[in-house]
PDB file of C-alpha atoms in Angstrom:
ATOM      1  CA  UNK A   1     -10.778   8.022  -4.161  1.00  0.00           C
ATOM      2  CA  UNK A   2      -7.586   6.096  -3.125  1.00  0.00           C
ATOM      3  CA  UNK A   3      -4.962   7.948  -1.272  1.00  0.00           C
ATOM      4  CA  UNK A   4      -1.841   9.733  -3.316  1.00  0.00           C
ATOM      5  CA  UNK A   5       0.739   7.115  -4.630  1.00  0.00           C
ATOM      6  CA  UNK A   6       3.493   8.884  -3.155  1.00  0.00           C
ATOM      7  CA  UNK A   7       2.356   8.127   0.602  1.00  0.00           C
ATOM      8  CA  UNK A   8       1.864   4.931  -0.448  1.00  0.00           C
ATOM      9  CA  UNK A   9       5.766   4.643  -1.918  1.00  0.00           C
ATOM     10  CA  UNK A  10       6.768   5.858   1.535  1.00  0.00           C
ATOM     11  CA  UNK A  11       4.251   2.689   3.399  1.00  0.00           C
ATOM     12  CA  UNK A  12       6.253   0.445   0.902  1.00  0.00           C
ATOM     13  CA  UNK A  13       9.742   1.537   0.404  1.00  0.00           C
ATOM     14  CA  UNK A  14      11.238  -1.710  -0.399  1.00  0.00           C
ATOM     15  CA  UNK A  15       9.110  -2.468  -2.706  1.00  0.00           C
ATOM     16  CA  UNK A  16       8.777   0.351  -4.104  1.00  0.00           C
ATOM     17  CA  UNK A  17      12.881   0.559  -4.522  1.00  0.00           C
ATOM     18  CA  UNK A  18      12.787  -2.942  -6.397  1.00  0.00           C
ATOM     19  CA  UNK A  19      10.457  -1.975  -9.068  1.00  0.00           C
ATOM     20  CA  UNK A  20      12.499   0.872  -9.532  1.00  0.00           C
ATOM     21  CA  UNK A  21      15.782  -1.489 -10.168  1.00  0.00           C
ATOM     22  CA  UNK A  22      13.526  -3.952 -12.340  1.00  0.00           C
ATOM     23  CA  UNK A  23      12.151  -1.018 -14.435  1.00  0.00           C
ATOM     24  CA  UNK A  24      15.568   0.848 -14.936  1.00  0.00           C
ATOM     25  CA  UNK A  25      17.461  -2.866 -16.074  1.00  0.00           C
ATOM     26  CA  UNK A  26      14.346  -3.060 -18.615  1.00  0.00           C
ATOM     27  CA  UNK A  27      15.304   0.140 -20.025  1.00  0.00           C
ATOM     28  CA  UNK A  28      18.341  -0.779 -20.518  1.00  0.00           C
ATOM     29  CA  UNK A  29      17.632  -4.458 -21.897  1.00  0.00           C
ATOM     30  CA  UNK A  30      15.484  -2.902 -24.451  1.00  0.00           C
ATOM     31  CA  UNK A  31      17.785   0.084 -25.279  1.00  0.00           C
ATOM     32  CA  UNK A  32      20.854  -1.848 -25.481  1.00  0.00           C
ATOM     33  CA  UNK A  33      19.215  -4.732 -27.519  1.00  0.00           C
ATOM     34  CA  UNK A  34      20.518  -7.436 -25.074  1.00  0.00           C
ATOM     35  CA  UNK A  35      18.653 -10.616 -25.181  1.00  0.00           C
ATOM     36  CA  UNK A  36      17.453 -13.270 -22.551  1.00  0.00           C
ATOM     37  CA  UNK A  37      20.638 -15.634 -23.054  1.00  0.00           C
ATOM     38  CA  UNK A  38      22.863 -13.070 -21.925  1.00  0.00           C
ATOM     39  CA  UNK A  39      21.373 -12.356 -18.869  1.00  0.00           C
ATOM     40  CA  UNK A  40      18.861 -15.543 -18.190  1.00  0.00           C
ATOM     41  CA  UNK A  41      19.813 -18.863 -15.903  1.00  0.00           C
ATOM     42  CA  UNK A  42      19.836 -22.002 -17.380  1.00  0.00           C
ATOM     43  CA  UNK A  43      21.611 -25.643 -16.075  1.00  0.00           C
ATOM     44  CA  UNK A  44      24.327 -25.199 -19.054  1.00  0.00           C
ATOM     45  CA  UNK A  45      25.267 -21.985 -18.036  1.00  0.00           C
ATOM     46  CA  UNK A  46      25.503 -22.761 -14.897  1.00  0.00           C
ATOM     47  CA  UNK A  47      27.819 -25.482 -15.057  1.00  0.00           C
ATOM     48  CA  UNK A  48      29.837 -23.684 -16.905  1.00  0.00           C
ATOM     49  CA  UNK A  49      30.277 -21.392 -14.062  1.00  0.00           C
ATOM     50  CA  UNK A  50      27.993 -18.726 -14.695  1.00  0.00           C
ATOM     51  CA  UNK A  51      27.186 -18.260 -11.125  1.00  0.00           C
ATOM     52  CA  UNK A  52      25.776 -14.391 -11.646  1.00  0.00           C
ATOM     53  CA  UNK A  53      23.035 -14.925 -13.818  1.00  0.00           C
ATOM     54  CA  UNK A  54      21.056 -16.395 -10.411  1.00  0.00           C
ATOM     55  CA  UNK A  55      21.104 -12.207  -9.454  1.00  0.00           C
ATOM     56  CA  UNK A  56      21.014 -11.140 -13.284  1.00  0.00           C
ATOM     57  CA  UNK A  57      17.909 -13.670 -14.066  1.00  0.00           C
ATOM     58  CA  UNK A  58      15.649 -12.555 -10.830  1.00  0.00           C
ATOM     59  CA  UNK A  59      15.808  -8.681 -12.485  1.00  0.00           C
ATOM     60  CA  UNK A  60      15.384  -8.844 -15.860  1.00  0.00           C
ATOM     61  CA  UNK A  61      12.772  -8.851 -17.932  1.00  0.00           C
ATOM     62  CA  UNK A  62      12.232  -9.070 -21.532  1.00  0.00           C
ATOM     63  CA  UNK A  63       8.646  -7.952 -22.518  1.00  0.00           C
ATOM     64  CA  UNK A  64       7.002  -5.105 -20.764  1.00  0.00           C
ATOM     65  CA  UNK A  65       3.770  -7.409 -20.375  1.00  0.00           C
ATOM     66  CA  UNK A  66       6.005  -9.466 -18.209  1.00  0.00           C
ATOM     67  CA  UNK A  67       7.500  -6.806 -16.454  1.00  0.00           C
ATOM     68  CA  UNK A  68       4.069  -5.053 -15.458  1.00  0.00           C
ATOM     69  CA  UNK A  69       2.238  -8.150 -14.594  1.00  0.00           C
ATOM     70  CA  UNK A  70       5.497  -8.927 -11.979  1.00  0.00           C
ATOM     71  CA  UNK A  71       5.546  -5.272 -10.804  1.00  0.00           C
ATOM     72  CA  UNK A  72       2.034  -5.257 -10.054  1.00  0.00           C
ATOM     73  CA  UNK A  73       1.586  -8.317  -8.275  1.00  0.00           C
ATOM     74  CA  UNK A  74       4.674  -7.671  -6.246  1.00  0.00           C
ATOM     75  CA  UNK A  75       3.507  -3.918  -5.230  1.00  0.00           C
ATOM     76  CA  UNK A  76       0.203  -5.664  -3.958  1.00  0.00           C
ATOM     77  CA  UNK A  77       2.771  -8.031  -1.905  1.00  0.00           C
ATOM     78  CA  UNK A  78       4.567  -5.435  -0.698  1.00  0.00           C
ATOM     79  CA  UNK A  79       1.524  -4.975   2.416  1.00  0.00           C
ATOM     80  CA  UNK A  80       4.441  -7.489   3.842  1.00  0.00           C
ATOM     81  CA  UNK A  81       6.423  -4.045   4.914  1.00  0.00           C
ATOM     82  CA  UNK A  82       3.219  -2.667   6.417  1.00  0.00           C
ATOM     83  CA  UNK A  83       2.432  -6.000   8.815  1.00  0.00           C
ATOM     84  CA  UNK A  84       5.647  -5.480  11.248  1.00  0.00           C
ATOM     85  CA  UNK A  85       3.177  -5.971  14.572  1.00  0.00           C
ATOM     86  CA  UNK A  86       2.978  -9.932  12.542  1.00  0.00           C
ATOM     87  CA  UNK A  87       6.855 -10.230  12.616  1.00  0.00           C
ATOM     88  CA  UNK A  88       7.115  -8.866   9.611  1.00  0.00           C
ATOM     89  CA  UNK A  89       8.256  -5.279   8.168  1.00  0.00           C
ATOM     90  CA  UNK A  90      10.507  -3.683   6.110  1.00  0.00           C
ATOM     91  CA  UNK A  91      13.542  -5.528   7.754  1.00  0.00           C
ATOM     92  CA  UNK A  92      12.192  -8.815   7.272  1.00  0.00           C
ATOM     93  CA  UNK A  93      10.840  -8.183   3.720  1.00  0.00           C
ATOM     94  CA  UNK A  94      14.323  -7.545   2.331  1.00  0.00           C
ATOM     95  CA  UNK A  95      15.961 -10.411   4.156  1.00  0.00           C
ATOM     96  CA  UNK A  96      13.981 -12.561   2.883  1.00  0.00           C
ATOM     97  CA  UNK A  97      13.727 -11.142  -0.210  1.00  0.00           C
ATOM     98  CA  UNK A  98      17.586 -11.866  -0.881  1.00  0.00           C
ATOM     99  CA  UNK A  99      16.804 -15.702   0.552  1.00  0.00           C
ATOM    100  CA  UNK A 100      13.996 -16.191  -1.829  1.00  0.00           C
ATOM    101  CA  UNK A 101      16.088 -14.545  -4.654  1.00  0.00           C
ATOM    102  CA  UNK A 102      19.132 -17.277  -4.051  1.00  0.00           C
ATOM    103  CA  UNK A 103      17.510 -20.465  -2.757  1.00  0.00           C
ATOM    104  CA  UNK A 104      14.647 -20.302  -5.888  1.00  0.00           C
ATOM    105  CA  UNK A 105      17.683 -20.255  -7.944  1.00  0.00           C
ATOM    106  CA  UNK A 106      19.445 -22.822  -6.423  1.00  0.00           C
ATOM    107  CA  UNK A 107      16.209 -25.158  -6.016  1.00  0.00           C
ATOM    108  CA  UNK A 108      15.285 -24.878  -9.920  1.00  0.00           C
ATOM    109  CA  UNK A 109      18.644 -25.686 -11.055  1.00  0.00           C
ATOM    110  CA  UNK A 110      18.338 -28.910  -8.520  1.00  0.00           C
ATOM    111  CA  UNK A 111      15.100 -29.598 -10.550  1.00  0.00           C
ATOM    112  CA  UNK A 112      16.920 -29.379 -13.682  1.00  0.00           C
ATOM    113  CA  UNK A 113      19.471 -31.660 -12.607  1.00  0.00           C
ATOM    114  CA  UNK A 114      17.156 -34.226 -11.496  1.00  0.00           C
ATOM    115  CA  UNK A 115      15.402 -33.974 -14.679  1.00  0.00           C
ATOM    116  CA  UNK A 116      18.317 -34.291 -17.002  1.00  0.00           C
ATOM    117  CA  UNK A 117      19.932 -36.950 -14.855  1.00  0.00           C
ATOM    118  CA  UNK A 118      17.468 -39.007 -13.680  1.00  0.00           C
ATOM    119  CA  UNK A 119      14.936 -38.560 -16.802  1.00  0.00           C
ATOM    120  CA  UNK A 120      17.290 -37.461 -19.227  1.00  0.00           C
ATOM    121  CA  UNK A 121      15.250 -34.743 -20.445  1.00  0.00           C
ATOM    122  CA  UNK A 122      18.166 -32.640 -22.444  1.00  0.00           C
ATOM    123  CA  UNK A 123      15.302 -29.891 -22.496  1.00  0.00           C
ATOM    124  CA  UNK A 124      16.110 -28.703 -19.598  1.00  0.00           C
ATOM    125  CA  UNK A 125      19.692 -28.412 -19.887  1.00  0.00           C
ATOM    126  CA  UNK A 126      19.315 -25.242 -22.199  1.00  0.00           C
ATOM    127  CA  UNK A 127      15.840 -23.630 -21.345  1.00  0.00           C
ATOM    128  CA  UNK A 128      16.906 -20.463 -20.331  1.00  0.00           C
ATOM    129  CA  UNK A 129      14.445 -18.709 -17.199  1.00  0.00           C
ATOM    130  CA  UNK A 130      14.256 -14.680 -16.679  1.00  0.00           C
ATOM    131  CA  UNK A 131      12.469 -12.773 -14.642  1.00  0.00           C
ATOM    132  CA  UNK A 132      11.081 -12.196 -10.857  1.00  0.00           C
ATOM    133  CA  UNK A 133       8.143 -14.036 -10.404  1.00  0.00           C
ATOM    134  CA  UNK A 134       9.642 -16.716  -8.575  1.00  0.00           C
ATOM    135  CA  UNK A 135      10.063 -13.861  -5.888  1.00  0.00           C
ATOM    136  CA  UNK A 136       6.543 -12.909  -5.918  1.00  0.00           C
ATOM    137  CA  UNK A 137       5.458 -16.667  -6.215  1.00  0.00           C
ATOM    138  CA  UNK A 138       7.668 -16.596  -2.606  1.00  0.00           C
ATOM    139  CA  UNK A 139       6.037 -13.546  -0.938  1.00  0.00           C
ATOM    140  CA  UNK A 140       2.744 -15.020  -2.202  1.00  0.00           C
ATOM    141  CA  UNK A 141       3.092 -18.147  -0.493  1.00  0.00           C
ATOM    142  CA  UNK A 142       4.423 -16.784   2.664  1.00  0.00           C
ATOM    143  CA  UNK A 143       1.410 -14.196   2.777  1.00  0.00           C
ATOM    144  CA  UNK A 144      -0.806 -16.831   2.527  1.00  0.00           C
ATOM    145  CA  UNK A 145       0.496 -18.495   5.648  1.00  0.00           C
ATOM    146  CA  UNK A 146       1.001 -15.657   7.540  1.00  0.00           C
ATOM    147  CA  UNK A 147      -2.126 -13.518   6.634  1.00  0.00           C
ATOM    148  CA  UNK A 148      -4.640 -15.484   4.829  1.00  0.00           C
ATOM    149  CA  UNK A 149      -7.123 -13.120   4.860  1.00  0.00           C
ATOM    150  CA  UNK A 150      -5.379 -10.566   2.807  1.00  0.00           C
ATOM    151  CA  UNK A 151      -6.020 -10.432  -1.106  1.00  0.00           C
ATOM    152  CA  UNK A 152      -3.668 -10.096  -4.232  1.00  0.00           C
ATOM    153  CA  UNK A 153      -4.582  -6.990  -6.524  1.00  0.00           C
ATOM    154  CA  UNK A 154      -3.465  -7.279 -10.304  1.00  0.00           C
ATOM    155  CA  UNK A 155      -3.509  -4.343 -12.257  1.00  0.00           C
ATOM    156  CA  UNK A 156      -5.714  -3.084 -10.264  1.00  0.00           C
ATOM    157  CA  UNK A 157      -8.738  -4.931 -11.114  1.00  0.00           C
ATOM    158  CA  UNK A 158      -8.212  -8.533 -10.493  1.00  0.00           C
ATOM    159  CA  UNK A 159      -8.492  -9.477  -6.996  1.00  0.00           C
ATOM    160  CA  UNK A 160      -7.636 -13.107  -5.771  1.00  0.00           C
ATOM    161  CA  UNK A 161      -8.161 -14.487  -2.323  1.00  0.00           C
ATOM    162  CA  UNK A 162      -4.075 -14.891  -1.238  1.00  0.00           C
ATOM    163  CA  UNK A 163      -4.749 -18.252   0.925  1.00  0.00           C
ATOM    164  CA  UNK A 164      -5.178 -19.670  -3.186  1.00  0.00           C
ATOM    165  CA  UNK A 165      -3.379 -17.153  -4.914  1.00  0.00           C
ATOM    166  CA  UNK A 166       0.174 -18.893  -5.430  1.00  0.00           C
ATOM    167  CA  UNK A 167      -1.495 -22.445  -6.712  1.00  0.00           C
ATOM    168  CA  UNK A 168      -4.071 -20.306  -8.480  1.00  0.00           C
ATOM    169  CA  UNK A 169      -1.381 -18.052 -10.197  1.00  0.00           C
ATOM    170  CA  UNK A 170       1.005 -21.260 -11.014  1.00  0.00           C
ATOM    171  CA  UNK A 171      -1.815 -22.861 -13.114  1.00  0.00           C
ATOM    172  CA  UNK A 172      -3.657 -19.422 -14.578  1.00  0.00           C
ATOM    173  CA  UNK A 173       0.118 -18.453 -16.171  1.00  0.00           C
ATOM    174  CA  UNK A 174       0.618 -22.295 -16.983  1.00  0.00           C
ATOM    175  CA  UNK A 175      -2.207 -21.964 -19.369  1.00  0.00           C
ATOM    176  CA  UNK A 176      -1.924 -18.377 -20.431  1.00  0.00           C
ATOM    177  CA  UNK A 177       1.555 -17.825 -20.865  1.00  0.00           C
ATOM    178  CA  UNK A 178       2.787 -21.129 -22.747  1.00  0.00           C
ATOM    179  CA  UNK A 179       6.365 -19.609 -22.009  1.00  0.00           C
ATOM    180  CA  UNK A 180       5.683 -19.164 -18.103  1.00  0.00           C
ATOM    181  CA  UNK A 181       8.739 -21.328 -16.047  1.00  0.00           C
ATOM    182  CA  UNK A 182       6.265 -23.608 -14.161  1.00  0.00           C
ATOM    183  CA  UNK A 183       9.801 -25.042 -12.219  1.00  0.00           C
ATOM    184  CA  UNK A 184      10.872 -21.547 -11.663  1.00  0.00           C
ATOM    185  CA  UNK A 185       7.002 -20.912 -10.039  1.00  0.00           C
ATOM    186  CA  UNK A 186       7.172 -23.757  -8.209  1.00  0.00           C
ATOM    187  CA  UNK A 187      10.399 -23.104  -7.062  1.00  0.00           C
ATOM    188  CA  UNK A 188       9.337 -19.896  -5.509  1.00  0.00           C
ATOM    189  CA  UNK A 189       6.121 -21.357  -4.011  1.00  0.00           C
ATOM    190  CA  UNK A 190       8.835 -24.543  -2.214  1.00  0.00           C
ATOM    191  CA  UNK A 191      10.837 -21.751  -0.856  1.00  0.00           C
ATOM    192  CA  UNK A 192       7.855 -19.413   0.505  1.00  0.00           C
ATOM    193  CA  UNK A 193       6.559 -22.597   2.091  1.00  0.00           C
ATOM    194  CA  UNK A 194      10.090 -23.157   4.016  1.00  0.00           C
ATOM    195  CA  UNK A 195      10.173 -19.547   5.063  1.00  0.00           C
ATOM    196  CA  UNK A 196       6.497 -19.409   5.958  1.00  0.00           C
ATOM    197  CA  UNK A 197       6.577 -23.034   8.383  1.00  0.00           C
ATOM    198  CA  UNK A 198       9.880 -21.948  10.187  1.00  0.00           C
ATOM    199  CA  UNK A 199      11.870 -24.698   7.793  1.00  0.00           C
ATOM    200  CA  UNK A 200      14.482 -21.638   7.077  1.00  0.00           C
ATOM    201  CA  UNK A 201      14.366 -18.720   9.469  1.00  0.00           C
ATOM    202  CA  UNK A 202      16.839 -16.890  12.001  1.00  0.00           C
ATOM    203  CA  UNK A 203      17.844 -14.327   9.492  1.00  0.00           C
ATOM    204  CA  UNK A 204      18.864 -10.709  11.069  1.00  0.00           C
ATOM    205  CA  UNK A 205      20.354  -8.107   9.406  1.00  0.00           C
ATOM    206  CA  UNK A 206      23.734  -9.103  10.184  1.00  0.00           C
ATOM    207  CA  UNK A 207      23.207 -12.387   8.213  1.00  0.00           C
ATOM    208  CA  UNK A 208      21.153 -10.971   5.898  1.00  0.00           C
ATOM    209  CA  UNK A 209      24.408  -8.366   5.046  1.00  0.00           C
ATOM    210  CA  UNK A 210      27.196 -11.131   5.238  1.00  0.00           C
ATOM    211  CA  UNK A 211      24.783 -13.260   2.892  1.00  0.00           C
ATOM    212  CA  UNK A 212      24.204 -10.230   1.059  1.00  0.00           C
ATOM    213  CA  UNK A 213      28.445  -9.758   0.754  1.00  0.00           C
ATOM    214  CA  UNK A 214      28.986 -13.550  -0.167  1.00  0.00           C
ATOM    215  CA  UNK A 215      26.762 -13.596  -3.097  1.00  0.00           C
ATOM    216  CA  UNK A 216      28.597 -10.281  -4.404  1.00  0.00           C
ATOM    217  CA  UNK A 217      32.022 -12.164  -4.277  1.00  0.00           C
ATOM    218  CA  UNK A 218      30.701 -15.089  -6.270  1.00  0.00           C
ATOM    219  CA  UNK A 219      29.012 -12.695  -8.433  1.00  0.00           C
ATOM    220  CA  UNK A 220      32.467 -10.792  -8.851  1.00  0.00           C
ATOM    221  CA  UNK A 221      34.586 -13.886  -9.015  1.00  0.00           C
ATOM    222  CA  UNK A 222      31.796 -15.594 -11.348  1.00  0.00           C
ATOM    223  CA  UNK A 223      31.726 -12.742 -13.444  1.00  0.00           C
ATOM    224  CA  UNK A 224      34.951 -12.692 -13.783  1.00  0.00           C
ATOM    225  CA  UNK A 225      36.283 -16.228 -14.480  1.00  0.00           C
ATOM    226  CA  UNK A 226      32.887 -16.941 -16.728  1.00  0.00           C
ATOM    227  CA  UNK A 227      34.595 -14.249 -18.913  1.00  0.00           C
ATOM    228  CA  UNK A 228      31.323 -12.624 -19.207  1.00  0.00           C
ATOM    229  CA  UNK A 229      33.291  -9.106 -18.031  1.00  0.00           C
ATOM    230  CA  UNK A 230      36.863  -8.374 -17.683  1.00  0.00           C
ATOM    231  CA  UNK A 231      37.420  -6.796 -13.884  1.00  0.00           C
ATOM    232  CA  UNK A 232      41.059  -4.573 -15.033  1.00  0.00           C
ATOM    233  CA  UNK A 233      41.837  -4.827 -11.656  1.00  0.00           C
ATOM    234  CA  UNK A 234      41.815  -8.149 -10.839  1.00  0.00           C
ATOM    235  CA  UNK A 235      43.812 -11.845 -12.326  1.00  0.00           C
ATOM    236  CA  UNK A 236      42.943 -14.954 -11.858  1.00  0.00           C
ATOM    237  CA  UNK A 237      45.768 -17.918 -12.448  1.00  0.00           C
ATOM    238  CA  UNK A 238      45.886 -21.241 -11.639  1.00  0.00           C
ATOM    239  CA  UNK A 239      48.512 -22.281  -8.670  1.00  0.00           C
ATOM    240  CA  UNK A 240      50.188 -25.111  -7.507  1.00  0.00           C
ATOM    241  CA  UNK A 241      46.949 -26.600  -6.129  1.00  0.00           C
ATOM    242  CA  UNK A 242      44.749 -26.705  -9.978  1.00  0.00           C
ATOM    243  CA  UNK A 243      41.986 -26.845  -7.714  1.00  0.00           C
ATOM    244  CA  UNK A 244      42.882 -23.159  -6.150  1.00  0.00           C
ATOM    245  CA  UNK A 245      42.938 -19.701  -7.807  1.00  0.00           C
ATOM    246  CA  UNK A 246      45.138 -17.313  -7.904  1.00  0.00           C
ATOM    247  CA  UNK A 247      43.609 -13.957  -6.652  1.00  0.00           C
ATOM    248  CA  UNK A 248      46.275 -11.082  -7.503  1.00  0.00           C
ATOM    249  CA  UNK A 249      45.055  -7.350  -7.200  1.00  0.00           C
ATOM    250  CA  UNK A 250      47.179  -5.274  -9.754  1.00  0.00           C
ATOM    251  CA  UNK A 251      49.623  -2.638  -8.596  1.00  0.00           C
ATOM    252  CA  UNK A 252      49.871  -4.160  -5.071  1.00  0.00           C
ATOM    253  CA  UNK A 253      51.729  -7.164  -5.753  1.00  0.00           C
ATOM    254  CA  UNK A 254      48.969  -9.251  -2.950  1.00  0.00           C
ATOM    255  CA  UNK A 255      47.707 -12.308  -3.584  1.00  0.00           C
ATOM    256  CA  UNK A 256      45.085 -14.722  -2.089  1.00  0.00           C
ATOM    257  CA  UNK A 257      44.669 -18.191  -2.633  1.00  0.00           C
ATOM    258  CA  UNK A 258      40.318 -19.060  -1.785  1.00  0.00           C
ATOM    259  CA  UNK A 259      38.295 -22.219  -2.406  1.00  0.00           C
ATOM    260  CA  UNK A 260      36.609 -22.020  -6.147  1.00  0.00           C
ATOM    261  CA  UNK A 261      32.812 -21.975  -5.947  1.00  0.00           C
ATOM    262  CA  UNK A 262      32.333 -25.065  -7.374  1.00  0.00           C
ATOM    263  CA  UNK A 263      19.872 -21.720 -26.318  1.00  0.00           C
ATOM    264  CA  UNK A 264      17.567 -23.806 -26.962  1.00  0.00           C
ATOM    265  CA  UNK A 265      14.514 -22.149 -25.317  1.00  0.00           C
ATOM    266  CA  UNK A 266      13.171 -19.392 -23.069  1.00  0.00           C
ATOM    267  CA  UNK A 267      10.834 -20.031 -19.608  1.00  0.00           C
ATOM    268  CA  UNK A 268       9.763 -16.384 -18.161  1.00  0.00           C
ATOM    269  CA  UNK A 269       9.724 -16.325 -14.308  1.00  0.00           C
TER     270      UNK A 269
END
């Protein structure tokens, strides 16, 4: 018999905390009726200036199938916590956690780009992408490197050898989920690789908390001038510069001038 869940919640806190977050913004998907294009990243949206849904795509989740098959593969992945005499840990798992989250973004909306530019393949100008597996599809890859004897656990039944698991998972959901973002996979695999060979490293948890405060003001400030939610407390106007906002925080008569930060389908990440 395997030992009581809750010591293992306490071996993987992290982990164990983002499930939690995952499963509590499905709740409220579901009970508020919101739907993928309100939350979901797509090249469109972004250009418009939808900076937020990079953080808003990464946690939601539409179906509950796709929810549990992300949860479960990432609470097998959370052994990362557990391997801190490899350099690894709770400390680095949430670092990089926040890196995968915002570079896998970043890197499948440069694939879209590419696509639509260079191929002109308006498909990918509107496929919208939810969902956290391009996380996982990160901490997969970098497992592999780092501990290639270790083994991925799904539902509890299906065990894959981890040194194959990302490539094997990328193709298996390919097939089996018609819907599955094979971009937003890969994008998480191209990103686990960087992080795994050294490519992007040197984060500590005083980068890991400025990083973690710059992507809350351009998820504010994208929020806000997206006109996705209306911040009472805060204006933005246009100055002398066009190219400049106006930052003016009601009641104190303060303002700040910063630099601006420059549905057709549904892919499940």
């Amino acid at each position: 018999m395997g030992r009581p869940l809750f010591y293992e919640i306490l071996e993987k806190p992290a982990t164990s905390c983002i499930i939690g977050i995952c499963s509590v913004i499905w709740f409220y998907i579901q009970k508020k009726h919101i739907g993928y294009q309100h939350v979901g990243l797509s090249y469109e949206t972004a250009v418009e200036g939808h900076h937020w849904r990079i953080i808003t795509s990464a946690f939601s989740h539409i179906s509950v199938i796709h929810l549990v098959f992300n949860m479960s593969a990432l609470w097998s992945l959370g052994i990362v916590e557990q391997l801190g005499h490899l350099g690894l840990g709770v400390a680095y798992y949430l670092q990089y956690t926040l890196v995968l989250i915002v570079l896998s973004g970043l890197v499948v909306l440069g694939m879209y780009h590419f696509l639509i530019q260079r191929f002109k393949i308006e498909y990918f100008r509107r496929v919208t992408a939810v969902g956290y597996s391009c996380v996982v599809f990160g901490w997969m890859t970098i497992l592999s490197v780092k501990q290639p004897s270790s083994k991925l656990d799904l539902f509890g039944f299906l065990s894959l050898p981890i040194s194959f698991a990302p490539f094997e998972s990328l193709i298996f959901t390919s097939i089996i989920v018609p819907q599955a973002s094979f971009l937003g996979h890969l994008s998480g695999i191209i990103v686990g690789y960087a992080i795994a060979w050294g490519l992007i490293h040197g984060m500590t948890n005083y980068w890991a908390v400025s990083m973690l405060g710059w992507v809350a003001v351009v998820f504010v400030f994208s929020l806000k001038r997206s006109g996705a939610y209306d911040f009472n407390f805060l204006e933005i106007e246009s100055v002398t510069d066009p190219s400049l906002p106006s930052v003016r925080f009601i009641g104190n008569g303060r303002t700040l001038q910063m630099s601006t930060i420059p549905v057709e389908g549904v892919e499940i990440v």
